[in-house]
Amino acid sequence: MNRCYVEKRVWQDPEKLTDYTCLYRQLEVAEAPEFGAEMMDGRWYSGPLTFVVWNPEDESFKCRVDDETPCTDANYDYSHEFLVENALQQGWHICERSEVEIVH
């Protein structure tokens, strides 16, 4: 099994000019993750991986998926708060700011 740490950011504004909430999900998968592939755990799906790197220190893969940004249309308002709450209900967790975040 391969240990994986998947991260994404939910920005507070559509232009990605302000702060964001860092979210993560840890899981184990049978095959090594690949760029562009998607991981799943039960009914949870990661979305396409945009970054994958092996971390030999803790013998795990560090991965990123697309960021999310707030948006509004004629029928819905997907605010930062809504997007974060939705992600938490899907099994994501809020990163501690003291953790090292993946940069690409």
CSV table of C-alpha atoms in Angstrom, one decimal:
chain,number,residue,atom,x,y,z
A,1,MET,CA,0.0,0.0,0.0
A,2,ASN,CA,1.1,3.6,-0.7
A,3,ARG,CA,0.5,6.3,1.8
A,4,CYS,CA,-0.7,9.5,0.3
A,5,TYR,CA,-1.3,13.1,1.5
A,6,VAL,CA,-3.5,15.0,-0.9
A,7,GLU,CA,-3.8,18.8,-0.6
A,8,LYS,CA,-6.0,21.5,-2.1
A,9,ARG,CA,-6.6,25.2,-1.4
A,10,VAL,CA,-9.9,27.0,-1.2
A,11,TRP,CA,-9.3,30.6,-1.9
A,12,GLN,CA,-11.3,33.4,-0.4
A,13,ASP,CA,-11.7,35.3,-3.7
A,14,PRO,CA,-11.9,34.2,-7.3
A,15,GLU,CA,-8.7,36.0,-8.3
A,16,LYS,CA,-6.6,34.2,-5.7
A,17,LEU,CA,-5.3,37.5,-4.3
A,18,THR,CA,-6.3,37.0,-0.6
A,19,ASP,CA,-5.9,34.2,1.9
A,20,TYR,CA,-7.0,30.6,1.4
A,21,THR,CA,-8.0,27.6,3.5
A,22,CYS,CA,-5.6,24.6,3.1
A,23,LEU,CA,-7.4,21.2,3.1
A,24,TYR,CA,-5.9,17.7,3.1
A,25,ARG,CA,-6.9,14.1,3.0
A,26,GLN,CA,-4.7,11.2,3.9
A,27,LEU,CA,-5.3,7.7,2.5
A,28,GLU,CA,-3.6,4.5,1.4
A,29,VAL,CA,-3.9,3.3,-2.2
A,30,ALA,CA,-2.8,0.0,-3.8
A,31,GLU,CA,-1.0,1.7,-6.8
A,32,ALA,CA,1.3,4.7,-6.7
A,33,PRO,CA,-0.5,7.9,-7.7
A,34,GLU,CA,0.2,9.5,-11.1
A,35,PHE,CA,-0.1,13.0,-12.4
A,36,GLY,CA,-3.6,13.5,-14.0
A,37,ALA,CA,-5.0,10.4,-12.3
A,38,GLU,CA,-7.7,10.5,-9.6
A,39,MET,CA,-7.7,8.7,-6.3
A,40,MET,CA,-10.7,7.3,-4.5
A,41,ASP,CA,-11.6,6.1,-1.0
A,42,GLY,CA,-15.1,4.7,-0.8
A,43,ARG,CA,-17.3,7.4,-2.3
A,44,TRP,CA,-14.7,10.1,-2.0
A,45,TYR,CA,-12.8,11.2,-5.2
A,46,SER,CA,-9.8,13.5,-5.2
A,47,GLY,CA,-10.2,15.1,-8.6
A,48,PRO,CA,-7.3,14.9,-11.1
A,49,LEU,CA,-3.9,15.1,-9.5
A,50,THR,CA,-1.9,18.2,-10.5
A,51,PHE,CA,1.2,17.5,-8.6
A,52,VAL,CA,2.7,14.2,-7.3
A,53,VAL,CA,6.1,13.7,-5.5
A,54,TRP,CA,7.5,10.9,-3.4
A,55,ASN,CA,8.7,12.0,0.1
A,56,PRO,CA,11.4,9.6,1.2
A,57,GLU,CA,11.5,11.0,4.7
A,58,ASP,CA,8.1,9.7,5.7
A,59,GLU,CA,7.8,7.2,2.8
A,60,SER,CA,4.6,8.8,1.4
A,61,PHE,CA,3.4,10.6,-1.7
A,62,LYS,CA,2.5,14.3,-1.5
A,63,CYS,CA,-0.1,15.3,-4.0
A,64,ARG,CA,-2.2,18.3,-5.0
A,65,VAL,CA,-5.5,18.8,-6.8
A,66,ASP,CA,-7.0,21.9,-8.4
A,67,ASP,CA,-7.7,24.8,-6.1
A,68,GLU,CA,-11.3,25.9,-5.6
A,69,THR,CA,-12.4,29.5,-5.8
A,70,PRO,CA,-15.7,31.1,-4.9
A,71,CYS,CA,-18.2,31.8,-7.7
A,72,THR,CA,-21.7,33.0,-8.1
A,73,ASP,CA,-24.2,32.5,-10.9
A,74,ALA,CA,-27.9,33.3,-11.4
A,75,ASN,CA,-29.0,30.5,-9.1
A,76,TYR,CA,-26.2,29.7,-6.6
A,77,ASP,CA,-23.6,31.5,-4.5
A,78,TYR,CA,-20.6,29.2,-3.9
A,79,SER,CA,-18.8,31.3,-1.2
A,80,HIS,CA,-15.5,30.4,0.4
A,81,GLU,CA,-17.4,29.2,3.5
A,82,PHE,CA,-19.7,27.0,1.5
A,83,LEU,CA,-16.8,25.4,-0.4
A,84,VAL,CA,-14.9,24.7,2.8
A,85,GLU,CA,-17.9,23.3,4.6
A,86,ASN,CA,-18.8,21.1,1.6
A,87,ALA,CA,-15.2,19.8,1.4
A,88,LEU,CA,-15.2,19.0,5.2
A,89,GLN,CA,-18.4,17.0,4.7
A,90,GLN,CA,-16.7,15.1,1.9
A,91,GLY,CA,-13.9,14.0,4.2
A,92,TRP,CA,-11.3,16.7,3.7
A,93,HIS,CA,-9.6,18.2,6.9
A,94,ILE,CA,-8.2,21.6,7.5
A,95,CYS,CA,-4.4,21.8,7.4
A,96,GLU,CA,-2.5,23.2,10.4
A,97,ARG,CA,-0.7,26.4,9.2
A,98,SER,CA,2.4,25.1,10.9
A,99,GLU,CA,2.5,22.1,8.6
A,100,VAL,CA,4.7,22.3,5.5
A,101,GLU,CA,2.5,23.0,2.5
A,102,ILE,CA,3.1,21.6,-0.9
A,103,VAL,CA,4.2,24.3,-3.3
A,104,HIS,CA,4.4,23.9,-7.1
